[in-house]
Amino acid sequence: MSTTVPEQTTVLVIGGGPGGSYAAAALVREGHKVVILESAKHPRYHIGESLTAAMRTYIRFIGLEDEFVKHGFNLKQGALFQLVQGMEANWTDFQARIPDYETWNVVRSEMDNLMFRHAEKQGVIAFDETKVDSLEFENNGDPKTSRPIAANWTNKAGAKGRIAFDWLVDASGKAGVMSTQYLKNRVMRESFRNVAVWSYWKGIRATGRPFSFYAEVLTDKKGWAWFIPLNDGTTSVGFVTHQNTSVERRSKVGPDGKKPTITEHYADMFQYAPHVTEFLKEGEMIPGTTHSASDYSYWASGYSGDHYRLVGDAANFVDPFFSTGIHISMSGGMAAAATICASMRGDVDEKTAQKWHDLKVGMLHVRFLLAVMGAYRQMDLEQQNFDYAGELLCQGKEYFNHAFISYREPIQAMRKNGDTTEDWTEEDVNNMMDVFAHFFDSTVDEPDVAGVMKDHGMSAISIMAPVLGDKKINEMSGGNMKVHNVLKKYDARRLFGPEVEIDSLKRQALFGYIVNLERGKLGLVKPSGKDMVIELKSEPCTTCHSDICHCGH
């Protein structure tokens, strides 16, 4: 273990959270010299305690699966969504037919430390309590057009220094060193300018689905609550509302002439979450564990540049609803590692590698953002007053087009005015959200699904199968509403198909390249004839002339 930050490295990773540790581990396993500089001391507290179904296949790739499983995190069997009060909660089973999709709820301080130390065991030179204060750029050039070449750092002991690098992975979290300090390209999303307040409980009973994630719409339709059982015997329970609602409630003056404390505000929120309150009736809130933080959603006009890549929260942030933060961080970390290796080896030129990473990270964000918007619409939250469709298209039609290419034909067939333009319209985006709302159909049960599988085959309910669309679903269901509802639900679930496992990176070609996941050959390759690939092509925008348009045309 090194005790001194070296003066030079091949790859510098800023940030030792899941995205940074993942990218570092993947790169060092390819034989590259990698240094991580993390400002906090591991293990450190962090929110974001529930994982998606793709987690197991991602940690398997960097050799962490066995140690992760042995650690004893709570196995997350699935998720319960109570999006309409008075109706049955919708259950999504992560393990039903594919064991690799089982995942976990985690104590983040333990998980992040596990990943950070694993990267170190793989050969990464890792330092915590070491903060990057500034970056230097080639020929003292403009950061927006010049290559970063060195970082100046200080640590808790008071030491300071400079480390030169060939490549930079910015995984610095919401601080976003490159995006906020140098590129100045972060854009806040007003419709999801949310605030979370949460605490930890002990001695509570399960939801009826042991260790599952549970989300409940608040009765006043101004937000939602979460319930996450953790492996240390505690349960994370929190509320998410728009900033305007949070400010309004925390500004109310009580009979004593004082505004509520954060703990009093938290306690007041339970009146709007009857099911979560019922789960907690035998429990006890742990004193001193109440927290509040902004959960502002944001994106950026680009996630890569000459010899640098942005990953995780340093790139963008969606919303905590679907617990996608860690997945986006790891998938972005993989994109960074694969494109850096590809550029180093000469698989592709650096410009193509940049575009591949940029498009992948942007697609991840847009895919999960639309899912969250669909959920918020299903919950009928007051935030629906915002222009969701306009916000999505403003972010870049190329991201949207590539993320939902398999839905293009069936969605455009739903247009009411007969418009045949190839461009996605706001009507299309709204129709996409309506399609996704079927993901939460609680009337669909296992016997119905089994019946559809028996009559129409596994492909009818496979998350990896082609999107059916309304016309095909109507033909297959023949007027049987149970069959119709099953097919609509699984068509909605296909939104997540490209993100449910790491091997999906071998099935979706961006700019003509897929990821080679063979160890020692990590990079980008042209798909071979045996690869089942969806080819995603991009034409430069006629207005800004960028391969990935950010100008809204």
Coordinates of C-alpha atoms in Angstrom, one line a residue:
M1 CA 0.0 0.0 0.0
S2 CA 1.5 3.3 -1.1
T3 CA 1.6 6.1 1.5
T4 CA 2.5 8.9 -0.9
V5 CA 0.6 10.2 -3.9
P6 CA 2.7 9.5 -6.9
E7 CA 3.7 12.4 -9.2
Q8 CA 2.4 10.7 -12.3
T9 CA -0.1 8.1 -13.3
T10 CA -1.8 6.8 -16.5
V11 CA -5.3 7.3 -15.2
L12 CA -6.4 9.6 -12.4
V13 CA -9.8 8.9 -10.9
I14 CA -11.3 11.7 -8.8
G15 CA -13.7 10.2 -6.3
G16 CA -13.8 6.8 -4.6
G17 CA -17.6 6.2 -4.7
P18 CA -19.2 3.3 -6.7
G19 CA -18.5 4.9 -10.1
G20 CA -14.9 5.8 -9.4
S21 CA -14.0 2.6 -7.7
Y22 CA -15.7 0.6 -10.5
A23 CA -13.9 2.4 -13.3
A24 CA -10.6 2.2 -11.5
A25 CA -10.9 -1.6 -10.8
A26 CA -11.9 -2.3 -14.4
L27 CA -8.9 -0.2 -15.7
V28 CA -6.3 -1.7 -13.4
R29 CA -7.4 -5.2 -14.3
E30 CA -6.5 -4.3 -17.9
G31 CA -2.9 -3.5 -16.7
H32 CA -3.1 0.2 -16.5
K33 CA -1.6 2.4 -13.7
V34 CA -4.5 4.0 -11.8
V35 CA -4.7 6.4 -8.9
I36 CA -7.9 7.3 -6.9
L37 CA -8.1 10.4 -4.9
E38 CA -11.1 10.5 -2.6
S39 CA -11.8 13.5 -0.4
A40 CA -13.7 11.7 2.4
K41 CA -12.4 8.9 4.7
H42 CA -13.7 5.5 4.0
P43 CA -16.0 4.1 5.4
R44 CA -18.1 7.2 5.1
Y45 CA -21.9 7.8 5.3
H46 CA -23.9 8.1 2.1
I47 CA -27.6 7.8 1.2
G48 CA -28.8 5.7 -1.7
E49 CA -29.2 2.3 -0.2
S50 CA -31.1 0.2 -2.7
L51 CA -29.7 -1.4 -5.8
T52 CA -31.0 -2.4 -9.3
A53 CA -31.2 -5.8 -10.8
A54 CA -28.1 -5.4 -12.9
M55 CA -25.7 -5.1 -9.9
R56 CA -24.6 -8.7 -9.7
T57 CA -23.4 -9.0 -13.3
Y58 CA -21.5 -5.7 -12.9
I59 CA -19.6 -6.6 -9.8
R60 CA -18.9 -10.1 -11.2
F61 CA -17.0 -8.4 -14.1
I62 CA -14.5 -6.8 -11.7
G63 CA -14.1 -9.9 -9.5
L64 CA -16.1 -8.6 -6.5
E65 CA -19.2 -10.9 -6.6
D66 CA -18.1 -13.5 -4.0
E67 CA -16.8 -11.0 -1.5
F68 CA -19.9 -8.9 -2.0
V69 CA -22.3 -11.9 -1.4
K70 CA -20.4 -13.0 1.7
H71 CA -20.6 -9.6 3.2
G72 CA -24.2 -10.2 4.2
F73 CA -26.1 -7.4 2.6
N74 CA -29.9 -7.9 2.6
L75 CA -31.0 -9.7 -0.5
K76 CA -33.5 -7.5 -2.3
Q77 CA -36.2 -9.8 -3.7
G78 CA -38.0 -7.0 -5.5
A79 CA -39.8 -3.7 -5.1
L80 CA -43.3 -2.7 -4.0
F81 CA -44.8 0.5 -5.4
Q82 CA -47.9 2.0 -3.8
L83 CA -48.5 4.6 -6.4
V84 CA -52.3 5.0 -5.9
Q85 CA -53.7 5.2 -2.4
G86 CA -56.6 2.7 -2.0
M87 CA -55.3 0.3 -4.6
E88 CA -53.1 -2.8 -4.2
A89 CA -49.3 -2.1 -4.3
N90 CA -47.5 -3.3 -7.4
W91 CA -44.9 -6.0 -6.8
T92 CA -41.9 -6.3 -9.2
D93 CA -40.1 -9.6 -8.6
F94 CA -36.3 -9.3 -9.4
Q95 CA -35.7 -13.1 -9.0
A96 CA -38.7 -14.7 -10.6
R97 CA -37.1 -16.2 -13.7
I98 CA -33.5 -15.0 -13.8
P99 CA -31.3 -15.6 -10.7
D100 CA -28.7 -13.2 -11.9
Y101 CA -31.2 -10.3 -11.4
E102 CA -31.3 -10.7 -7.6
T103 CA -29.8 -7.7 -5.9
W104 CA -29.4 -6.1 -2.5
N105 CA -30.3 -3.3 -0.1
V106 CA -27.0 -2.0 1.4
V107 CA -25.5 0.1 4.1
R108 CA -23.7 2.5 1.8
S109 CA -20.7 3.1 4.1
E110 CA -20.0 -0.6 4.0
M111 CA -20.6 -1.1 0.3
D112 CA -18.6 1.9 -0.8
N113 CA -15.7 0.9 1.4
L114 CA -15.9 -2.6 0.1
M115 CA -15.6 -1.4 -3.5
F116 CA -12.9 1.1 -2.7
R117 CA -10.8 -1.5 -0.9
H118 CA -11.5 -4.0 -3.7
A119 CA -10.1 -1.6 -6.3
E120 CA -7.0 -1.2 -4.1
K121 CA -6.6 -5.0 -3.9
Q122 CA -6.7 -5.2 -7.6
G123 CA -3.8 -2.8 -7.8
V124 CA -5.2 0.7 -7.8
I125 CA -3.2 3.2 -5.8
A126 CA -6.0 4.6 -3.6
F127 CA -6.0 7.5 -1.2
D128 CA -8.9 8.8 0.9
E129 CA -9.0 12.1 2.8
T130 CA -7.2 13.5 -0.3
K131 CA -9.0 16.3 -2.1
V132 CA -8.4 17.6 -5.6
D133 CA -8.3 21.3 -5.4
S134 CA -7.7 22.2 -9.0
L135 CA -6.9 20.9 -12.4
E136 CA -4.3 22.0 -15.0
F137 CA -4.9 22.0 -18.7
E138 CA -2.5 21.6 -21.6
N139 CA -0.8 24.8 -22.6
N140 CA -2.9 26.6 -19.9
G141 CA -5.8 26.4 -22.4
D142 CA -9.5 26.8 -22.1
P143 CA -10.9 23.8 -20.1
K144 CA -13.8 23.6 -22.6
T145 CA -11.4 22.8 -25.4
S146 CA -8.1 21.7 -23.8
R147 CA -7.0 18.4 -22.4
P148 CA -6.6 18.1 -18.6
I149 CA -3.1 17.0 -17.7
A150 CA -2.6 17.3 -13.9
A151 CA -4.3 17.8 -10.6
N152 CA -3.3 19.7 -7.5
W153 CA -4.3 18.0 -4.2
T154 CA -4.2 18.4 -0.4
N155 CA -4.9 15.8 2.3
K156 CA -6.1 15.9 5.8
A157 CA -2.6 15.7 7.2
G158 CA -1.8 19.0 5.5
A159 CA 0.4 17.6 2.7
K160 CA -0.1 18.8 -0.8
G161 CA 1.1 18.0 -4.2
R162 CA 0.6 17.6 -7.9
I163 CA -0.1 14.5 -9.9
A164 CA 0.2 14.4 -13.7
F165 CA -1.9 12.0 -15.7
D166 CA -2.7 10.9 -19.2
W167 CA -6.4 10.2 -18.6
L168 CA -9.0 11.6 -16.2
V169 CA -12.1 10.0 -14.8
D170 CA -14.2 12.5 -12.9
A171 CA -16.3 10.6 -10.4
S172 CA -16.4 13.4 -7.9
G173 CA -20.1 13.1 -7.2
K174 CA -22.5 16.0 -7.1
A175 CA -19.5 18.3 -6.6
G176 CA -18.7 17.6 -10.2
V177 CA -15.2 19.0 -10.5
M178 CA -15.1 19.2 -14.3
S179 CA -18.7 20.0 -14.9
T180 CA -19.2 22.7 -12.3
Q181 CA -15.7 24.3 -12.0
Y182 CA -14.4 24.1 -15.6
L183 CA -16.9 23.1 -18.2
K184 CA -19.7 25.1 -16.6
N185 CA -22.2 22.8 -18.4
R186 CA -24.5 21.5 -15.6
V187 CA -28.2 22.2 -16.1
M188 CA -30.6 21.9 -13.2
R189 CA -34.0 20.4 -13.9
E190 CA -36.8 22.4 -12.2
S191 CA -39.4 19.7 -12.3
F192 CA -37.3 17.5 -10.1
R193 CA -35.8 20.1 -7.8
N194 CA -36.6 17.8 -4.9
V195 CA -35.6 17.7 -1.2
A196 CA -35.4 14.5 0.8
V197 CA -35.7 14.1 4.6
W198 CA -35.0 10.7 6.2
S199 CA -34.1 8.8 9.4
Y200 CA -33.3 5.3 10.6
W201 CA -35.5 3.0 12.6
K202 CA -35.0 -0.2 14.6
G203 CA -37.3 -3.0 15.7
I204 CA -39.8 -2.8 12.8
R205 CA -41.6 -5.5 11.0
A206 CA -41.3 -6.4 7.3
T207 CA -43.5 -5.1 4.5
G208 CA -44.8 -8.6 3.8
R209 CA -42.1 -9.0 1.2
P210 CA -39.0 -9.4 3.4
F211 CA -36.2 -7.0 2.6
S212 CA -38.0 -5.5 -0.4
F213 CA -37.9 -1.8 -1.3
Y214 CA -41.2 0.0 -0.7
A215 CA -42.4 3.3 -2.2
E216 CA -45.6 5.0 -1.3
V217 CA -47.3 8.1 -2.8
L218 CA -48.2 10.6 -0.1
T219 CA -51.9 11.2 0.4
D220 CA -51.7 14.9 -0.5
K221 CA -49.9 13.9 -3.7
K222 CA -47.0 16.2 -3.0
G223 CA -44.3 13.6 -2.8
W224 CA -43.5 10.0 -1.9
A225 CA -42.0 7.9 0.9
W226 CA -39.4 5.1 0.9
F227 CA -38.9 2.2 3.2
I228 CA -35.6 0.2 2.9
P229 CA -34.6 -2.6 5.3
L230 CA -30.8 -2.8 5.8
N231 CA -28.4 -5.5 6.8
D232 CA -27.4 -3.8 10.1
G233 CA -30.9 -4.3 11.5
T234 CA -32.0 -0.7 10.8
T235 CA -34.5 0.5 8.2
S236 CA -34.1 3.7 6.2
V237 CA -37.3 5.6 6.0
G238 CA -37.6 8.9 4.1
F239 CA -39.7 11.4 2.2
V240 CA -39.2 13.2 -1.1
T241 CA -41.0 16.4 -2.0
H242 CA -40.4 19.3 -4.3
Q243 CA -38.3 22.1 -2.8
N244 CA -41.3 24.4 -2.8
T245 CA -43.3 22.0 -0.7
S246 CA -40.4 21.4 1.7
V247 CA -39.8 25.2 2.2
E248 CA -43.5 25.8 2.7
R249 CA -43.8 23.2 5.4
R250 CA -40.5 24.0 7.2
S251 CA -41.5 27.7 7.2
K252 CA -44.7 27.2 9.2
V253 CA -44.6 28.8 12.7
G254 CA -46.0 26.7 15.5
P255 CA -48.0 27.9 18.6
D256 CA -44.6 28.5 20.3
G257 CA -43.6 31.0 17.6
K258 CA -40.9 28.7 16.3
K259 CA -40.4 26.9 13.0
P260 CA -40.2 23.1 13.1
T261 CA -36.8 21.4 13.6
I262 CA -35.7 19.0 11.0
T263 CA -36.8 16.1 13.2
E264 CA -40.2 17.7 13.8
H265 CA -40.7 18.3 10.1
Y266 CA -39.8 14.6 9.5
A267 CA -42.3 13.4 12.1
D268 CA -45.0 15.6 10.6
M269 CA -44.6 13.9 7.2
F270 CA -45.9 10.5 8.4
Q271 CA -49.5 11.8 8.4
Y272 CA -49.3 11.6 4.6
A273 CA -47.9 8.0 4.4
P274 CA -50.4 5.6 6.1
H275 CA -48.8 2.3 4.9
V276 CA -45.2 3.3 5.9
T277 CA -46.6 4.5 9.3
E278 CA -48.2 1.1 9.7
F279 CA -44.9 -0.7 9.0
L280 CA -43.3 1.3 11.7
K281 CA -45.8 1.0 14.5
E282 CA -43.7 -1.5 16.5
G283 CA -40.4 0.3 15.7
E284 CA -38.4 3.1 17.3
M285 CA -36.7 5.9 15.5
I286 CA -33.0 6.1 16.3
P287 CA -32.2 9.5 17.9
G288 CA -29.8 11.7 16.0
T289 CA -30.2 10.0 12.6
T290 CA -32.5 12.5 10.9
H291 CA -31.0 14.0 7.7
S292 CA -32.1 16.3 4.9
A293 CA -30.5 16.9 1.6
S294 CA -31.3 18.3 -1.9
D295 CA -32.1 15.6 -4.5
Y296 CA -32.0 18.0 -7.4
S297 CA -32.0 16.4 -10.8
Y298 CA -29.5 17.7 -13.3
W299 CA -27.8 16.9 -16.5
A300 CA -24.9 18.3 -18.6
S301 CA -24.4 19.2 -22.2
G302 CA -21.6 16.7 -22.5
Y303 CA -19.9 13.9 -20.5
S304 CA -16.6 13.5 -22.2
G305 CA -13.7 15.3 -23.9
D306 CA -10.1 14.9 -24.9
H307 CA -8.7 12.2 -22.5
Y308 CA -11.4 12.7 -19.8
R309 CA -14.7 11.1 -18.9
L310 CA -17.5 12.1 -16.5
V311 CA -19.3 9.3 -14.6
G312 CA -22.0 9.0 -11.9
D313 CA -23.3 12.0 -10.1
A314 CA -20.4 14.0 -11.5
A315 CA -22.1 13.7 -14.8
N316 CA -25.8 13.8 -14.0
F317 CA -28.5 12.8 -11.5
V318 CA -32.0 11.5 -12.1
D319 CA -34.1 11.1 -9.0
P320 CA -34.0 8.6 -6.1
F321 CA -37.3 6.9 -7.0
F322 CA -36.0 3.9 -8.9
S323 CA -32.7 3.6 -7.0
T324 CA -30.8 4.0 -10.2
G325 CA -27.9 6.2 -8.9
I326 CA -25.4 3.3 -8.3
H327 CA -26.4 1.6 -11.5
I328 CA -25.8 4.7 -13.6
S329 CA -22.5 5.2 -11.7
M330 CA -21.2 1.7 -12.4
S331 CA -22.5 1.6 -16.0
G332 CA -20.9 5.0 -16.6
G333 CA -17.7 3.7 -15.0
M334 CA -17.7 0.8 -17.3
A335 CA -18.3 3.1 -20.3
A336 CA -15.3 5.2 -19.2
A337 CA -13.1 2.2 -18.7
A338 CA -14.0 0.6 -22.0
T339 CA -13.7 3.8 -24.1
I340 CA -10.3 4.7 -22.5
C341 CA -9.0 1.2 -23.2
A342 CA -10.3 1.4 -26.7
S343 CA -8.7 4.7 -27.3
M344 CA -5.4 3.6 -25.8
R345 CA -5.2 0.4 -27.8
G346 CA -6.3 2.1 -31.0
D347 CA -9.6 0.2 -31.4
V348 CA -11.1 3.5 -32.2
D349 CA -9.9 7.1 -32.4
E350 CA -10.3 9.3 -29.3
K351 CA -13.1 11.3 -30.8
T352 CA -15.2 8.2 -31.4
A353 CA -14.4 6.9 -27.9
Q354 CA -15.6 10.3 -26.5
K355 CA -18.8 10.2 -28.5
W356 CA -19.5 6.6 -27.4
H357 CA -19.1 7.4 -23.7
D358 CA -21.1 10.6 -24.0
L359 CA -24.0 8.9 -25.8
K360 CA -24.1 5.9 -23.4
V361 CA -24.1 8.2 -20.3
G362 CA -26.8 10.4 -21.8
M363 CA -28.9 7.5 -22.7
L364 CA -28.7 6.1 -19.2
H365 CA -29.9 9.3 -17.8
V366 CA -32.8 9.8 -20.3
R367 CA -34.0 6.2 -20.0
F368 CA -34.4 6.3 -16.2
L369 CA -35.6 9.9 -16.2
L370 CA -38.5 8.9 -18.4
A371 CA -39.3 6.0 -16.1
V372 CA -39.4 8.3 -13.1
M373 CA -41.5 10.8 -15.0
G374 CA -43.9 8.0 -15.8
A375 CA -44.0 7.0 -12.1
Y376 CA -44.7 10.6 -11.1
R377 CA -47.5 10.8 -13.6
Q378 CA -49.0 7.6 -12.2
M379 CA -48.8 9.0 -8.7
D380 CA -50.5 12.2 -10.0
L381 CA -48.1 14.4 -8.2
E382 CA -48.4 18.1 -8.4
Q383 CA -45.1 18.2 -10.3
Q384 CA -47.0 17.2 -13.4
N385 CA -47.6 20.9 -13.9
F386 CA -44.1 21.0 -15.3
D387 CA -43.4 20.3 -19.0
Y388 CA -41.8 16.8 -18.7
A389 CA -41.9 16.2 -22.5
G390 CA -40.3 19.5 -23.3
E391 CA -37.6 19.0 -20.7
L392 CA -36.7 15.5 -22.1
L393 CA -36.4 16.7 -25.7
C394 CA -34.5 19.9 -24.7
Q395 CA -31.8 17.7 -23.1
G396 CA -31.0 16.3 -26.6
K397 CA -33.1 14.4 -29.1
E398 CA -30.2 12.1 -29.9
Y399 CA -30.1 10.7 -26.3
F400 CA -33.9 10.1 -26.5
N401 CA -33.8 8.6 -29.9
H402 CA -31.1 6.1 -29.1
A403 CA -32.5 5.2 -25.6
F404 CA -36.0 4.4 -27.0
I405 CA -35.2 3.3 -30.6
S406 CA -37.1 0.0 -30.1
Y407 CA -40.2 2.0 -29.1
R408 CA -40.1 4.5 -32.0
E409 CA -42.4 2.7 -34.5
P410 CA -45.2 1.6 -32.0
I411 CA -45.1 5.0 -30.3
Q412 CA -45.3 7.0 -33.5
A413 CA -48.2 4.8 -34.5
M414 CA -50.1 6.2 -31.6
R415 CA -50.1 9.8 -33.0
K416 CA -53.5 11.3 -33.3
N417 CA -52.8 13.7 -36.2
G418 CA -51.2 11.2 -38.5
D419 CA -47.9 13.0 -38.4
T420 CA -45.2 10.9 -40.2
T421 CA -42.2 12.9 -39.2
E422 CA -39.3 10.8 -38.0
D423 CA -38.4 13.2 -35.2
W424 CA -39.7 12.6 -31.7
T425 CA -42.4 15.0 -30.7
E426 CA -43.8 16.0 -27.3
E427 CA -46.8 13.9 -28.1
D428 CA -44.6 10.9 -28.5
V429 CA -42.9 11.5 -25.2
N430 CA -46.2 11.8 -23.4
N431 CA -47.3 8.6 -25.1
M432 CA -44.1 6.9 -23.9
M433 CA -44.9 7.9 -20.3
D434 CA -48.4 6.5 -20.8
V435 CA -47.0 3.2 -22.0
F436 CA -44.6 3.1 -19.1
A437 CA -47.5 3.6 -16.6
H438 CA -48.5 0.0 -17.3
F439 CA -45.3 -1.1 -15.5
F440 CA -47.2 -0.4 -12.2
D441 CA -50.4 -2.3 -13.1
S442 CA -51.2 -4.1 -9.8
T443 CA -54.1 -6.1 -11.4
V444 CA -51.6 -8.4 -13.2
D445 CA -50.7 -11.4 -11.1
E446 CA -48.5 -14.4 -11.5
P447 CA -51.2 -16.8 -12.8
D448 CA -52.0 -14.3 -15.5
V449 CA -48.4 -14.1 -16.5
A450 CA -48.0 -17.9 -16.4
G451 CA -51.0 -18.2 -18.7
V452 CA -49.6 -15.7 -21.3
M453 CA -46.2 -17.5 -21.2
K454 CA -48.0 -20.9 -21.8
D455 CA -50.0 -19.6 -24.7
H456 CA -47.6 -17.2 -26.3
G457 CA -44.1 -18.4 -25.2
M458 CA -41.4 -16.9 -23.0
S459 CA -40.7 -14.2 -25.5
A460 CA -44.1 -12.6 -24.7
I461 CA -42.9 -11.7 -21.3
S462 CA -39.1 -11.5 -21.8
I463 CA -37.7 -8.1 -20.9
M464 CA -35.1 -8.6 -23.7
A465 CA -37.7 -9.3 -26.4
P466 CA -38.7 -6.8 -29.1
V467 CA -41.4 -4.2 -28.1
L468 CA -44.8 -5.4 -29.3
G469 CA -46.8 -2.1 -29.5
D470 CA -50.6 -1.7 -29.3
K471 CA -51.4 -3.3 -32.7
K472 CA -49.6 -6.6 -31.9
I473 CA -50.9 -6.7 -28.3
N474 CA -54.5 -6.3 -29.5
E475 CA -54.0 -9.1 -32.0
M476 CA -52.4 -11.4 -29.4
S477 CA -54.9 -10.7 -26.7
G478 CA -58.0 -11.1 -28.9
G479 CA -60.2 -9.1 -26.6
N480 CA -59.0 -10.9 -23.4
M481 CA -58.3 -8.0 -21.0
K482 CA -56.1 -10.1 -18.7
V483 CA -53.8 -11.1 -21.5
H484 CA -53.9 -7.5 -22.8
N485 CA -52.8 -6.1 -19.4
V486 CA -50.0 -8.7 -19.0
L487 CA -48.6 -7.8 -22.5
K488 CA -48.9 -4.1 -21.8
K489 CA -47.1 -4.4 -18.5
Y490 CA -44.2 -6.4 -20.0
D491 CA -44.0 -4.0 -23.0
A492 CA -43.4 -1.3 -20.4
R493 CA -40.8 -3.4 -18.6
R494 CA -38.8 -3.6 -21.8
L495 CA -37.8 0.0 -21.2
F496 CA -35.2 -1.4 -18.8
G497 CA -34.2 -4.3 -21.1
P498 CA -30.9 -2.7 -22.2
E499 CA -29.9 -2.1 -18.6
V500 CA -30.7 -5.3 -16.7
E501 CA -27.2 -6.9 -17.1
I502 CA -23.7 -6.0 -18.2
D503 CA -23.9 -8.3 -21.3
S504 CA -26.4 -5.7 -22.7
L505 CA -23.3 -3.7 -23.6
K506 CA -22.5 -6.4 -26.2
R507 CA -26.0 -6.1 -27.8
Q508 CA -26.4 -2.4 -28.4
A509 CA -24.0 -0.8 -30.9
L510 CA -23.3 2.9 -30.6
F511 CA -21.5 4.5 -33.6
G512 CA -21.0 1.0 -34.9
Y513 CA -19.3 -0.4 -31.8
I514 CA -20.2 -2.7 -28.9
V515 CA -18.2 -3.3 -25.7
N516 CA -15.7 -6.2 -25.7
L517 CA -16.1 -7.6 -22.1
E518 CA -13.2 -10.1 -22.4
R519 CA -10.7 -9.5 -19.6
G520 CA -7.4 -8.2 -21.1
K521 CA -9.3 -7.0 -24.2
L522 CA -11.8 -4.5 -22.6
G523 CA -12.6 -1.9 -25.2
L524 CA -14.8 -1.2 -28.2
V525 CA -15.2 -3.6 -31.2
K526 CA -17.3 -4.0 -34.3
P527 CA -20.0 -6.6 -33.7
S528 CA -19.4 -9.9 -35.4
G529 CA -21.9 -11.9 -37.4
K530 CA -22.8 -14.0 -34.3
D531 CA -23.6 -11.0 -32.1
M532 CA -27.3 -10.2 -31.7
V533 CA -27.0 -6.4 -32.0
I534 CA -29.3 -3.4 -32.2
E535 CA -27.4 -0.8 -34.4
L536 CA -27.8 2.7 -33.2
K537 CA -26.7 5.3 -35.7
S538 CA -26.4 9.0 -35.4
E539 CA -26.5 11.8 -37.9
P540 CA -24.9 15.2 -37.1
C541 CA -27.3 17.9 -36.2
T542 CA -27.8 20.3 -39.1
T543 CA -27.8 23.3 -36.7
C544 CA -25.0 22.7 -34.2
H545 CA -23.2 20.1 -36.4
S546 CA -22.7 17.9 -33.3
D547 CA -23.0 14.1 -33.5
I548 CA -25.0 14.4 -30.2
C549 CA -27.3 17.4 -30.5
H550 CA -27.7 19.6 -27.4
C551 CA -29.3 22.6 -29.2
G552 CA -32.8 21.2 -29.2
H553 CA -33.2 20.8 -33.0

